[in-house]
């Protein structure tokens, strides 16, 4: 749950924070008020008086957007790839048959965000340097400008003249508008992109607000870029700027999304859910302005031939990711609310009861004897025998209600993605070839053989028909029957790798940066809903099947999932009550890639390795073979620090040190096991010996128990089966009336059928 853990974002080092501390005093105020005077704006305190002394003594001040959760999920090569290459890959991904490798809505958002951030960076830098145009900026070092001046012809501001204040303001205003549009698309991805950009962007909106304090775009950008003390977002953030933007632009759902996220930091999850519901209603009301989802799906499925080129998709026709963002965030709110009510739905544990007695009765009388305390213990046991109170029964209903709402939203989120159990290997290798060619800036793939022998009945144009399912249908009461068996006896072994070489089809799932977290959160919801152990085991195997296929190639890197860590801890504390066949780490071990895809991906892997040398991540091909032992340990230590800073469960120095130590031990254990594997005579391939899936393969989390994992584990141990349903026999009868299969006790609104989309339909 991690509600109280305010963390700096990935990649933000203390040295960088210290450098920005000196210049943050002018920008550390809240967004300007509706007053027309600038004095009132600058004197409005951001930090409450009770926190001014503590925050002033701290030298670590960072932009507000660097506290956003799930930032690590959006890191990857898309930040360094050339923009034209990224756009080419987005088009290639869109024209792939379902299931596409990466969610096209997110992929196109990355392209637009990169373009907007790059353009706003250029405007902000030129406004700061007094350069009128980009071409003129490039000619300042010499060339045509000097020849023009030699002829006596003035050429712009090459002679040293500066731009007028009005011109600079207009350029900064335009930069703020572009940044605002980027944050409207996806504030998490935009935050990651601005972190990689110049520091000039951090102040551009504040400079615009000095002249236009009510500018909605500048206010929105300044809200993200405002400097606040590290890990104090809740204390140092108010809603004035967001309320002003929402009142100015009531038809925009994105500021409501941002305000909801801030309310989550302030632990106002009810208010956050209300804002997200309003945002969803606003978005769905304006959906006809975009391409209807049904029409878009029909257009994709009725393709009866495969294009030989990938013409750029018009921005108006590109899919939107806003609805998926809102559903994911609201589901997280409901899940947190369900976990927050668990302690009030269960009787106090003996430890809590003893603590209450010590704080209460013992403070009234210090002379309490053992004889006096014995009746109290007997009274507590008698209360336990009486069963749950009426209030506890009501709270149990509330827990299940919030869990059902969270489950409904996670299922709606999963409907945006697809899975195929039998995608031809040649289709996947075709995408790898396109990535390889585009990364090397070779356009020959436009004229290459692109499966010219198509099946006329196949909407995807592949050489063989394949089946496609929505992810939500995999978790229905009647799942598809044609899925490969999982878990198999050999999860990830030499035998499975050898068998993969003979396969002509492969399992594929559409990748989304938040998919792994959503899938594991779905299991937590089922646990709180008290789905039967057998049904939950089936869902758990389905999640592990999809998690091992999750692959962010070629734009997203591996990232950890808070929900996955909580699920692992729940399994441990509940002693594997659903009787899984193996450990969760083994079940979710990345599936081996088919040899055809490995061969096709070899070029992009090598190129990406060179591209990411300035990042804090390792590429799928593993660390350099020339790395010394000291360099390896230092790399692991730096990686452990970065991952600990990203973790929401780290909220003090003790947990920070424990996180670093645990991650270092895990890395050493992985290195030792890898060395043993490489030194063996069995010929088993090493995890770093070649290309592998860009999946989350670091499932062994360090032992820091979160409030969410503790609540769910206690619910499993102490909540009786069907808790909160006592006295609701009529509702049970209602749930049995519909003939359609219903998802594990969920109401009809959440029901999903197992309908499939045949490739030849």
XYZ file of C-alpha atoms in Angstrom:
761
model
C 0.000 0.000 0.000
C 2.809 2.348 0.830
C 0.635 5.347 1.682
C 3.055 7.069 3.998
C 6.159 6.578 1.958
C 7.015 9.717 0.070
C 9.970 8.908 -2.158
C 12.186 10.701 -4.632
C 11.973 9.551 -8.170
C 14.270 7.257 -10.032
C 17.574 8.685 -11.080
C 17.467 11.668 -8.720
C 20.757 11.695 -6.844
C 21.434 13.678 -3.653
C 24.171 15.645 -5.396
C 21.756 16.822 -8.071
C 19.206 17.738 -5.447
C 21.796 19.722 -3.550
C 22.732 21.620 -6.708
C 19.148 22.592 -7.370
C 18.534 23.617 -3.769
C 20.232 26.970 -4.143
C 17.991 28.113 -6.958
C 14.737 26.706 -5.651
C 13.761 29.457 -3.224
C 12.128 31.542 -5.930
C 10.244 28.621 -7.409
C 9.185 26.895 -4.201
C 5.911 28.724 -3.766
C 2.625 27.200 -4.812
C 0.974 28.012 -8.065
C -0.094 31.633 -8.088
C -3.460 32.582 -6.746
C -6.194 34.308 -8.691
C -5.007 37.629 -7.351
C -3.731 40.069 -9.907
C -0.696 41.122 -7.886
C 2.570 39.235 -7.981
C 3.428 40.133 -4.401
C 0.626 38.041 -3.058
C 1.785 35.143 -5.195
C 5.351 35.204 -3.951
C 4.458 35.622 -0.314
C 2.014 32.718 -0.209
C 3.772 29.986 1.798
C 3.989 26.529 0.325
C 5.145 24.752 3.443
C 2.933 24.924 6.535
C 4.471 26.853 9.441
C 4.910 23.671 11.435
C 7.117 22.255 8.683
C 9.032 25.366 7.682
C 11.814 24.799 10.188
C 12.323 21.161 9.196
C 12.161 21.808 5.451
C 14.430 24.834 5.594
C 17.130 22.809 7.312
C 17.001 20.146 4.589
C 19.082 20.779 1.469
C 17.217 18.228 -0.650
C 14.557 19.928 -2.751
C 13.314 18.334 -5.950
C 10.526 18.871 -8.437
C 7.130 17.646 -7.342
C 6.745 15.303 -10.312
C 9.790 13.307 -9.189
C 7.700 11.946 -6.315
C 5.167 10.325 -8.676
C 4.622 6.610 -8.251
C 5.394 4.050 -10.983
C 8.082 6.258 -12.513
C 10.466 3.305 -12.737
C 7.938 1.455 -14.908
C 8.348 4.027 -17.694
C 12.130 3.985 -17.975
C 13.656 2.479 -21.064
C 15.393 3.029 -24.413
C 12.542 5.260 -25.667
C 14.232 8.116 -23.826
C 17.432 7.817 -25.905
C 16.271 6.521 -29.284
C 16.144 9.135 -32.062
C 12.668 10.531 -32.482
C 12.299 9.383 -36.088
C 13.294 5.845 -35.084
C 10.816 5.884 -32.210
C 8.040 7.011 -34.538
C 8.915 4.292 -37.028
C 8.747 1.664 -34.293
C 5.385 2.983 -33.089
C 3.932 2.619 -36.585
C 5.437 -0.855 -36.996
C 3.940 -1.861 -33.643
C 0.512 -0.517 -34.632
C 0.394 -2.438 -37.921
C 1.336 -5.719 -36.266
C -1.490 -8.256 -35.917
C -3.177 -8.653 -32.553
C -1.866 -9.045 -29.953
C 0.509 -6.197 -30.619
C 3.885 -6.338 -28.835
C 3.282 -3.033 -26.970
C 0.044 -1.220 -26.253
C -0.240 1.198 -29.209
C -1.883 3.908 -27.102
C 1.119 4.040 -24.771
C 3.581 3.742 -27.670
C 2.084 6.710 -29.514
C 1.991 8.670 -26.251
C 5.739 8.140 -25.914
C 6.316 9.507 -29.409
C 4.169 12.591 -28.817
C 5.682 13.240 -25.386
C 9.227 12.978 -26.712
C 8.399 15.378 -29.527
C 6.677 17.884 -27.241
C 9.427 17.791 -24.621
C 12.151 18.173 -27.255
C 10.371 21.128 -28.863
C 9.697 22.826 -25.529
C 13.322 22.301 -24.524
C 14.464 24.004 -27.720
C 12.131 26.959 -27.102
C 13.147 27.327 -23.461
C 16.863 27.188 -24.216
C 16.589 29.673 -27.081
C 14.551 32.025 -24.903
C 17.181 31.830 -22.175
C 20.060 32.382 -24.616
C 18.317 35.042 -26.690
C 18.406 33.089 -29.965
C 15.524 33.701 -32.350
C 15.528 30.476 -34.359
C 17.045 27.032 -34.274
C 18.821 27.538 -37.608
C 20.266 30.800 -36.368
C 21.435 29.086 -33.211
C 23.303 26.514 -35.274
C 24.932 29.234 -37.414
C 26.272 31.249 -34.506
C 29.472 29.243 -34.480
C 30.289 30.291 -38.051
C 29.247 29.616 -41.619
C 26.699 31.697 -43.489
C 26.246 34.232 -40.694
C 29.831 35.426 -40.938
C 29.582 35.805 -44.712
C 26.396 37.857 -44.346
C 28.046 40.136 -41.810
C 31.141 40.463 -44.016
C 28.894 41.866 -46.747
C 27.468 44.384 -44.312
C 24.129 42.625 -44.023
C 22.692 42.353 -40.523
C 21.588 38.853 -39.674
C 19.282 38.564 -36.691
C 20.961 38.800 -33.314
C 24.351 37.451 -34.377
C 25.807 40.830 -33.582
C 25.054 40.336 -29.878
C 21.592 41.945 -29.687
C 19.180 40.155 -27.386
C 15.590 39.217 -27.976
C 12.972 41.553 -26.585
C 11.276 40.538 -23.303
C 7.992 40.140 -25.168
C 9.545 37.711 -27.662
C 11.105 35.685 -24.877
C 7.815 35.557 -23.029
C 6.009 34.288 -26.121
C 8.605 31.560 -26.631
C 8.340 30.460 -23.000
C 4.571 30.577 -23.204
C 4.672 28.285 -26.218
C 7.060 25.947 -24.395
C 4.657 25.793 -21.438
C 1.771 24.944 -23.747
C 3.715 22.053 -25.260
C 4.741 20.753 -21.840
C 1.162 21.040 -20.619
C -0.020 18.944 -23.534
C 2.613 16.330 -22.727
C 1.497 16.147 -19.092
C -2.090 15.875 -20.252
C -1.192 12.785 -22.301
C 0.564 10.912 -19.486
C 2.003 12.668 -16.459
C 4.180 9.701 -15.442
C 5.862 9.296 -18.824
C 6.194 13.080 -19.149
C 7.843 13.278 -15.743
C 10.398 10.700 -16.837
C 11.044 12.568 -20.091
C 11.532 15.954 -18.382
C 13.975 14.389 -15.929
C 16.202 13.488 -18.880
C 15.970 17.016 -20.297
C 17.708 20.263 -19.393
C 17.058 22.046 -16.107
C 15.828 25.076 -18.082
C 12.447 23.379 -18.376
C 11.992 23.435 -14.601
C 11.706 27.230 -14.517
C 10.021 28.029 -17.822
C 6.461 27.874 -16.441
C 7.369 29.952 -13.391
C 8.700 32.712 -15.660
C 5.439 32.692 -17.630
C 3.403 32.973 -14.427
C 5.198 36.176 -13.465
C 3.277 37.922 -16.247
C 0.230 35.661 -16.595
C -0.575 34.254 -13.144
C -3.847 32.673 -14.337
C -2.469 30.903 -17.396
C -3.855 27.326 -17.121
C -1.047 25.672 -19.090
C 1.703 27.408 -17.132
C -0.057 26.635 -13.853
C -0.335 22.967 -14.765
C 3.334 22.681 -15.746
C 4.492 24.691 -12.733
C 2.555 22.354 -10.462
C 4.750 19.466 -11.626
C 8.015 21.437 -11.708
C 7.669 23.294 -8.430
C 10.510 22.546 -6.001
C 9.483 21.012 -2.675
C 11.391 19.203 0.091
C 12.085 15.588 -0.756
C 9.538 13.027 0.523
C 7.158 15.765 1.709
C 4.712 15.984 -1.169
C 1.615 15.619 1.005
C 2.684 18.316 3.448
C 3.937 20.771 0.825
C 1.156 20.569 -1.760
C -2.236 22.251 -1.871
C -4.997 22.114 -4.468
C -5.275 25.805 -5.317
C -3.561 25.599 -8.717
C -5.405 22.434 -9.758
C -8.756 23.793 -8.586
C -8.142 26.911 -10.667
C -7.315 24.850 -13.775
C -10.368 22.620 -13.305
C -12.630 25.668 -12.991
C -11.096 27.198 -16.135
C -11.265 23.993 -18.177
C -14.112 21.823 -16.889
C -14.047 19.670 -20.041
C -10.492 18.439 -19.334
C -10.284 15.192 -17.385
C -6.501 15.249 -16.949
C -6.336 17.880 -14.136
C -8.887 15.781 -12.241
C -6.563 12.799 -12.632
C -3.661 14.832 -11.241
C -5.701 16.086 -8.297
C -6.751 12.520 -7.520
C -3.127 11.385 -7.420
C -2.273 14.190 -4.997
C -5.208 13.152 -2.818
C -3.746 9.651 -2.734
C -0.522 11.078 -1.349
C -2.606 12.883 1.257
C -4.373 9.571 2.054
C -7.759 10.907 0.950
C -8.641 7.877 -1.137
C -12.386 8.492 -1.091
C -11.895 11.935 -2.602
C -9.405 10.524 -5.111
C -11.900 7.897 -6.251
C -14.552 10.588 -6.689
C -12.222 12.714 -8.821
C -11.282 9.724 -10.965
C -14.952 8.797 -11.418
C -15.701 12.360 -12.517
C -12.738 12.260 -14.893
C -13.974 9.001 -16.412
C -17.437 10.489 -16.931
C -15.936 13.573 -18.583
C -13.763 11.450 -20.851
C -16.573 9.097 -21.868
C -18.874 12.047 -22.524
C -16.351 13.422 -25.016
C -15.393 10.069 -26.508
C -17.277 10.742 -29.785
C -14.725 13.497 -30.404
C -12.171 10.717 -30.783
C -12.477 7.589 -32.872
C -15.007 5.231 -31.264
C -13.433 2.157 -29.740
C -15.786 -0.241 -31.537
C -15.045 1.363 -34.917
C -11.305 1.249 -34.262
C -11.428 -2.416 -33.308
C -13.497 -3.260 -36.384
C -11.068 -1.409 -38.604
C -8.162 -3.401 -37.195
C -9.901 -6.751 -37.532
C -11.171 -6.386 -41.084
C -7.689 -6.052 -42.602
C -7.549 -8.840 -45.144
C -4.114 -8.087 -46.468
C -0.801 -6.977 -45.032
C 0.640 -3.645 -46.147
C 4.148 -3.544 -47.501
C 4.796 -0.276 -45.714
C 3.693 1.361 -42.483
C 2.256 4.766 -43.374
C 2.247 7.144 -40.408
C -1.038 7.100 -38.542
C -2.737 10.468 -38.269
C -2.735 11.818 -34.725
C -6.524 12.064 -34.736
C -6.747 8.323 -35.385
C -4.200 7.292 -32.764
C -5.655 5.461 -29.747
C -5.784 7.186 -26.361
C -4.523 5.787 -23.064
C -6.460 8.152 -20.777
C -9.218 5.693 -19.901
C -6.736 2.969 -18.981
C -4.847 5.422 -16.757
C -8.002 6.463 -14.924
C -9.175 2.878 -14.442
C -5.816 1.781 -13.063
C -5.595 4.675 -10.610
C -9.185 4.257 -9.392
C -8.699 0.534 -8.925
C -5.678 1.290 -6.760
C -7.782 3.649 -4.648
C -10.477 1.034 -4.085
C -7.907 -1.648 -3.234
C -6.257 0.648 -0.694
C -9.619 1.482 0.857
C -10.414 -2.225 1.170
C -7.101 -2.906 2.896
C -7.559 0.088 5.208
C -10.827 -1.366 6.507
C -9.396 -4.824 7.256
C -8.123 -4.004 10.803
C -11.598 -2.740 11.777
C -13.312 -5.806 10.325
C -11.426 -8.321 12.476
C -11.257 -8.767 16.246
C -8.229 -7.335 17.968
C -5.302 -9.690 18.188
C -3.993 -10.635 21.673
C -1.048 -8.283 21.187
C -3.327 -5.373 20.307
C -5.653 -6.233 23.180
C -2.767 -6.327 25.650
C -1.457 -3.041 24.302
C -4.863 -1.435 24.700
C -5.151 -2.748 28.233
C -1.709 -1.440 29.152
C -2.466 2.000 27.722
C -5.902 2.162 29.325
C -6.537 0.226 32.504
C -2.970 0.180 33.771
C -2.731 3.964 33.457
C -5.774 4.355 35.682
C -4.352 2.206 38.454
C -0.723 1.241 38.853
C -1.571 -1.247 41.587
C -3.429 -3.765 39.449
C -2.771 -7.293 40.648
C -2.709 -10.498 38.697
C -6.033 -11.385 40.182
C -7.536 -8.225 38.741
C -6.158 -8.847 35.281
C -7.448 -12.396 35.094
C -11.110 -11.328 34.806
C -10.136 -8.971 32.001
C -8.540 -11.812 30.032
C -11.553 -14.002 30.653
C -13.799 -11.176 29.490
C -11.771 -10.835 26.281
C -12.057 -14.565 25.602
C -15.779 -14.390 26.268
C -16.142 -11.590 23.738
C -14.250 -13.687 21.207
C -16.617 -16.587 21.773
C -19.581 -14.328 21.129
C -18.384 -13.820 17.571
C -17.958 -10.657 15.526
C -19.851 -7.551 16.476
C -22.403 -5.913 14.241
C -19.936 -3.174 13.344
C -17.305 -5.708 12.328
C -19.800 -7.456 10.061
C -20.640 -4.158 8.403
C -16.967 -3.342 7.911
C -16.411 -6.769 6.370
C -19.083 -5.957 3.829
C -17.266 -2.707 3.129
C -13.983 -4.561 2.573
C -15.610 -6.859 0.053
C -17.437 -3.979 -1.626
C -14.254 -1.971 -2.203
C -12.415 -5.112 -3.326
C -15.154 -5.832 -5.885
C -14.955 -2.293 -7.201
C -11.188 -2.567 -7.525
C -11.573 -5.932 -9.274
C -14.098 -4.417 -11.686
C -11.707 -1.600 -12.641
C -8.724 -3.917 -13.025
C -10.791 -6.147 -15.301
C -11.815 -3.131 -17.379
C -8.154 -2.133 -17.536
C -7.209 -5.599 -18.803
C -9.786 -5.369 -21.594
C -7.467 -2.959 -23.382
C -4.863 -5.700 -23.964
C -4.765 -9.027 -25.788
C -3.210 -12.462 -25.548
C -2.635 -15.174 -28.118
C -1.689 -18.764 -27.279
C -0.591 -19.649 -30.814
C 0.884 -16.632 -32.605
C 3.143 -17.841 -35.441
C 6.800 -17.376 -34.612
C 7.394 -15.733 -37.999
C 5.067 -12.864 -37.017
C 7.036 -12.134 -33.854
C 10.335 -12.426 -35.678
C 8.998 -10.051 -38.330
C 8.560 -7.348 -35.699
C 12.061 -8.012 -34.386
C 13.407 -7.632 -37.919
C 11.613 -4.309 -38.282
C 13.013 -3.092 -34.984
C 16.479 -4.190 -36.010
C 16.294 -2.432 -39.352
C 14.745 0.749 -37.967
C 17.290 1.004 -35.167
C 20.095 0.783 -37.694
C 18.230 3.332 -39.836
C 17.900 0.949 -42.723
C 14.660 1.358 -44.690
C 15.024 -1.840 -46.693
C 12.463 -3.559 -44.512
C 9.748 -1.644 -46.378
C 10.421 -3.715 -49.501
C 11.157 -7.010 -47.806
C 8.910 -10.038 -47.965
C 6.219 -9.288 -45.379
C 4.343 -12.610 -45.373
C 3.090 -12.304 -48.922
C 1.473 -15.734 -48.707
C -1.448 -14.612 -46.616
C -4.532 -16.474 -45.617
C -7.466 -14.623 -47.264
C -9.606 -15.273 -44.234
C -7.103 -13.896 -41.775
C -7.636 -10.275 -40.730
C -4.045 -10.041 -39.585
C -2.540 -11.218 -42.837
C -0.330 -13.778 -41.129
C 0.630 -17.023 -42.793
C -1.547 -18.979 -40.385
C -4.625 -18.088 -38.415
C -4.216 -17.600 -34.688
C -6.561 -16.999 -31.788
C -6.719 -13.728 -29.864
C -8.322 -13.170 -26.457
C -8.887 -10.135 -24.336
C -6.966 -10.473 -21.099
C -10.164 -10.050 -19.101
C -11.655 -13.172 -20.704
C -8.786 -15.250 -19.313
C -10.049 -14.556 -15.775
C -13.702 -15.318 -16.441
C -15.600 -18.161 -14.825
C -15.171 -20.229 -17.996
C -11.691 -19.528 -19.379
C -10.648 -20.568 -22.905
C -10.014 -24.269 -23.290
C -7.322 -24.130 -25.976
C -4.540 -22.602 -23.836
C -1.228 -24.441 -23.494
C -0.925 -26.266 -20.155
C 0.682 -24.201 -17.435
C 2.504 -24.734 -15.199
C 4.252 -27.546 -17.006
C 6.661 -29.946 -15.375
C 9.676 -28.112 -16.798
C 9.092 -24.411 -16.153
C 12.270 -22.882 -17.559
C 14.935 -25.463 -18.184
C 17.202 -26.792 -20.870
C 14.479 -29.147 -22.011
C 11.975 -26.356 -22.470
C 14.533 -24.325 -24.425
C 15.168 -27.277 -26.719
C 11.456 -27.860 -27.188
C 11.006 -24.209 -28.064
C 13.270 -24.682 -31.075
C 10.743 -27.092 -32.607
C 7.724 -24.854 -32.036
C 6.116 -22.897 -34.846
C 3.878 -20.821 -32.554
C 4.451 -18.905 -29.367
C 2.448 -17.266 -26.598
C 2.325 -13.465 -26.749
C 0.721 -10.804 -24.563
C 0.429 -7.082 -25.214
C 2.814 -5.186 -22.949
C 1.883 -2.214 -20.813
C 4.186 -0.650 -18.179
C 1.529 -1.137 -15.471
C 0.223 -4.540 -16.574
C 2.316 -6.612 -14.155
C 1.203 -4.505 -11.216
C -2.436 -4.680 -12.310
C -2.347 -8.479 -12.650
C -0.911 -8.987 -9.165
C -3.325 -6.435 -7.721
C -6.113 -8.475 -9.277
C -4.985 -11.454 -7.173
C -5.043 -9.300 -4.039
C -8.604 -8.264 -4.892
C -9.694 -11.875 -5.332
C -8.168 -12.653 -1.947
C -10.173 -9.908 -0.242
C -13.341 -10.949 -2.090
C -12.622 -14.427 -0.682
C -12.655 -16.281 -3.953
C -12.357 -20.011 -3.363
C -8.834 -21.384 -3.075
C -9.244 -23.535 -6.184
C -10.486 -20.618 -8.274
C -7.792 -18.315 -6.930
C -5.157 -20.924 -7.762
C -6.381 -20.890 -11.380
C -6.197 -17.104 -11.480
C -2.718 -17.169 -9.937
C -1.462 -19.576 -12.586
C -2.964 -17.328 -15.262
C -1.204 -14.269 -13.818
C 2.115 -16.121 -13.691
C 1.594 -17.269 -17.283
C 1.115 -13.666 -18.432
C 3.819 -12.196 -16.183
C 6.474 -14.492 -17.632
C 5.492 -13.319 -21.131
C 5.542 -9.595 -20.288
C 8.140 -8.038 -22.548
C 8.739 -4.304 -22.934
C 10.962 -4.785 -25.983
C 12.027 -2.525 -27.590
C 11.113 0.603 -25.584
C 10.618 -0.317 -21.904
C 13.110 -1.780 -19.493
C 12.383 -4.179 -16.632
C 10.940 -2.662 -13.468
C 9.780 -3.938 -10.122
C 6.135 -4.136 -9.149
C 4.901 -3.191 -5.654
C 1.849 -5.434 -6.042
C 4.041 -8.374 -7.034
C 6.188 -7.904 -3.940
C 3.058 -7.748 -1.772
C 1.626 -10.892 -3.365
C 4.871 -12.781 -2.711
C 4.772 -11.667 0.924
C 1.107 -12.698 1.223
C 1.928 -16.170 -0.110
C 4.760 -16.457 2.382
C 2.749 -15.357 5.405
C -0.314 -17.370 4.452
C 1.876 -20.437 3.920
C 0.830 -20.906 0.290
C -2.795 -21.514 1.218
C -3.785 -21.949 -2.442
C -1.202 -24.758 -2.854
C 0.799 -23.484 -5.807
C 3.051 -26.080 -7.416
C 6.204 -23.986 -7.100
C 7.510 -20.722 -5.748
C 6.176 -17.565 -7.318
C 9.624 -16.626 -8.578
C 9.855 -19.919 -10.453
C 6.334 -19.641 -11.847
C 7.015 -16.131 -13.181
C 10.490 -16.892 -14.552
C 10.721 -15.291 -18.016
C 9.710 -17.678 -20.761
C 12.513 -18.557 -23.205
C 12.448 -16.776 -26.527
C 12.085 -18.825 -29.724
C 15.376 -19.078 -31.665
C 13.937 -17.176 -34.632
C 13.159 -14.186 -32.459
C 16.586 -14.361 -30.789
C 18.283 -14.234 -34.179
C 16.133 -11.341 -35.327
C 16.663 -9.399 -32.111
C 20.428 -9.715 -31.978
C 20.994 -6.423 -33.788
C 18.707 -4.286 -31.654
C 20.156 -5.768 -28.473
C 23.658 -4.763 -29.421
C 22.538 -1.314 -30.517
C 20.476 -0.761 -27.371
C 23.468 -1.719 -25.266
C 25.380 1.174 -26.786
C 22.401 3.493 -26.446
C 21.928 2.867 -22.746
C 25.504 3.261 -21.604
C 24.600 6.493 -19.826
C 21.732 4.985 -17.869
C 21.639 3.120 -14.620
C 20.266 -0.080 -16.120
C 21.673 -3.225 -17.640
C 20.609 -4.345 -21.049
C 19.200 -7.773 -21.803
C 22.584 -8.891 -23.019
C 23.976 -8.494 -19.514
C 26.999 -6.639 -18.145
C 30.269 -6.390 -19.972
C 32.513 -9.435 -19.907
C 35.529 -7.198 -19.198
C 34.043 -5.967 -15.949
C 36.304 -6.450 -12.936
C 35.129 -7.735 -9.564
C 35.340 -4.280 -7.958
C 33.455 -2.719 -10.851
C 30.772 -5.378 -10.595
C 30.281 -4.787 -6.860
C 30.168 -1.021 -7.358
C 27.635 -1.409 -10.154
C 25.462 -3.611 -7.976
C 25.728 -1.130 -5.101
C 24.708 1.806 -7.287
C 21.827 -0.212 -8.752
C 20.682 -1.161 -5.244
C 20.668 2.497 -4.190
C 18.648 3.543 -7.225
C 16.088 0.772 -6.713
C 15.810 1.575 -2.998
C 15.116 5.230 -3.779
C 12.335 4.163 -6.139
C 10.693 1.854 -3.620
C 7.572 3.154 -1.911
C 8.171 0.972 1.130
C 11.321 2.904 2.068
C 10.317 5.716 4.399
C 13.249 6.172 6.801
C 16.987 5.628 7.069
C 16.652 2.172 8.611
C 14.410 0.833 5.849
C 16.630 2.512 3.252
C 19.741 0.706 4.548
C 17.824 -2.571 4.824
C 16.639 -2.215 1.235
C 20.157 -1.607 -0.069
C 21.626 -4.491 1.910
C 18.910 -6.930 0.858
C 19.215 -5.996 -2.805
C 22.992 -6.348 -2.693
C 22.649 -9.808 -1.154
C 20.129 -10.771 -3.810
C 22.450 -9.574 -6.570
C 25.356 -11.515 -5.066
C 23.207 -14.649 -4.852
C 22.146 -14.250 -8.469
C 25.756 -13.769 -9.511
C 26.868 -16.846 -7.589
C 24.123 -19.012 -9.061
C 24.944 -17.725 -12.533
C 28.608 -18.589 -12.043
C 27.727 -22.100 -10.922
C 25.428 -22.550 -13.901
C 28.070 -21.366 -16.352
C 30.696 -23.615 -14.805
C 28.536 -26.717 -14.954
C 28.869 -29.383 -17.593
C 25.226 -29.692 -18.389
C 25.270 -27.067 -21.107
C 22.384 -25.095 -19.600
C 22.450 -21.569 -21.063
C 23.315 -18.757 -18.686
C 20.705 -16.081 -17.948
C 23.129 -13.493 -19.339
C 24.472 -15.616 -22.182
C 22.174 -14.155 -24.809
C 18.989 -12.264 -25.500
C 16.092 -12.859 -23.175
C 12.743 -11.272 -22.451
C 12.764 -7.786 -21.002
C 10.584 -9.090 -18.202
C 10.443 -8.455 -14.488
C 12.778 -11.210 -13.390
C 13.793 -9.819 -9.982
C 10.910 -11.241 -7.988
C 12.803 -11.987 -4.787
C 11.967 -8.896 -2.812
C 13.626 -7.837 0.414
C 11.725 -8.519 3.646
C 10.007 -5.201 4.324
C 6.340 -5.825 5.077
C 3.926 -3.249 3.703
C 0.624 -2.340 5.310
C -1.240 -3.720 2.313
C 0.482 -7.122 2.447
C -0.015 -7.298 6.196
C -3.732 -6.506 5.880
C -4.332 -9.078 3.132
C -2.372 -11.781 4.966
C -4.314 -11.130 8.164
C -7.580 -11.242 6.223
C -6.663 -14.710 4.943
C -5.780 -16.005 8.406
C -8.564 -14.463 10.490
C -11.548 -13.608 8.288
C -14.022 -16.516 8.142
C -15.126 -17.737 4.740
C -17.989 -15.660 3.407
C -17.369 -12.951 5.998
C -19.728 -10.060 5.767
C -22.364 -12.119 3.947
C -24.237 -13.175 7.054
C -27.860 -12.144 6.885
C -27.697 -11.440 3.159
C -29.368 -14.575 1.861
C -31.469 -12.588 -0.616
C -28.377 -11.218 -2.305
C -27.036 -14.741 -2.649
C -30.209 -15.820 -4.433
C -29.987 -12.812 -6.721
C -26.449 -13.715 -7.674
C -27.573 -17.198 -8.720
C -30.328 -16.017 -11.066
C -28.209 -14.824 -14.049
C -27.268 -17.624 -16.395
C -24.122 -15.890 -17.545
C -20.965 -16.898 -15.695
C -20.027 -14.351 -13.072
C -16.499 -13.694 -11.924
C -16.010 -15.233 -8.489
C -18.783 -13.573 -6.528
C -18.667 -10.368 -8.548
C -21.829 -8.593 -9.638
C -23.072 -8.650 -13.202
C -21.347 -5.391 -14.068
C -18.001 -7.105 -13.733
C -18.920 -10.290 -15.564
C -16.810 -11.102 -18.596
C -17.390 -13.791 -21.123
C -14.784 -15.984 -22.644
C -15.507 -14.907 -26.169
C -12.582 -15.177 -28.515
C -11.587 -13.396 -31.655
C -10.535 -15.910 -34.236
C -7.965 -14.693 -36.691
C -10.130 -15.786 -39.552
C -13.395 -14.319 -38.218
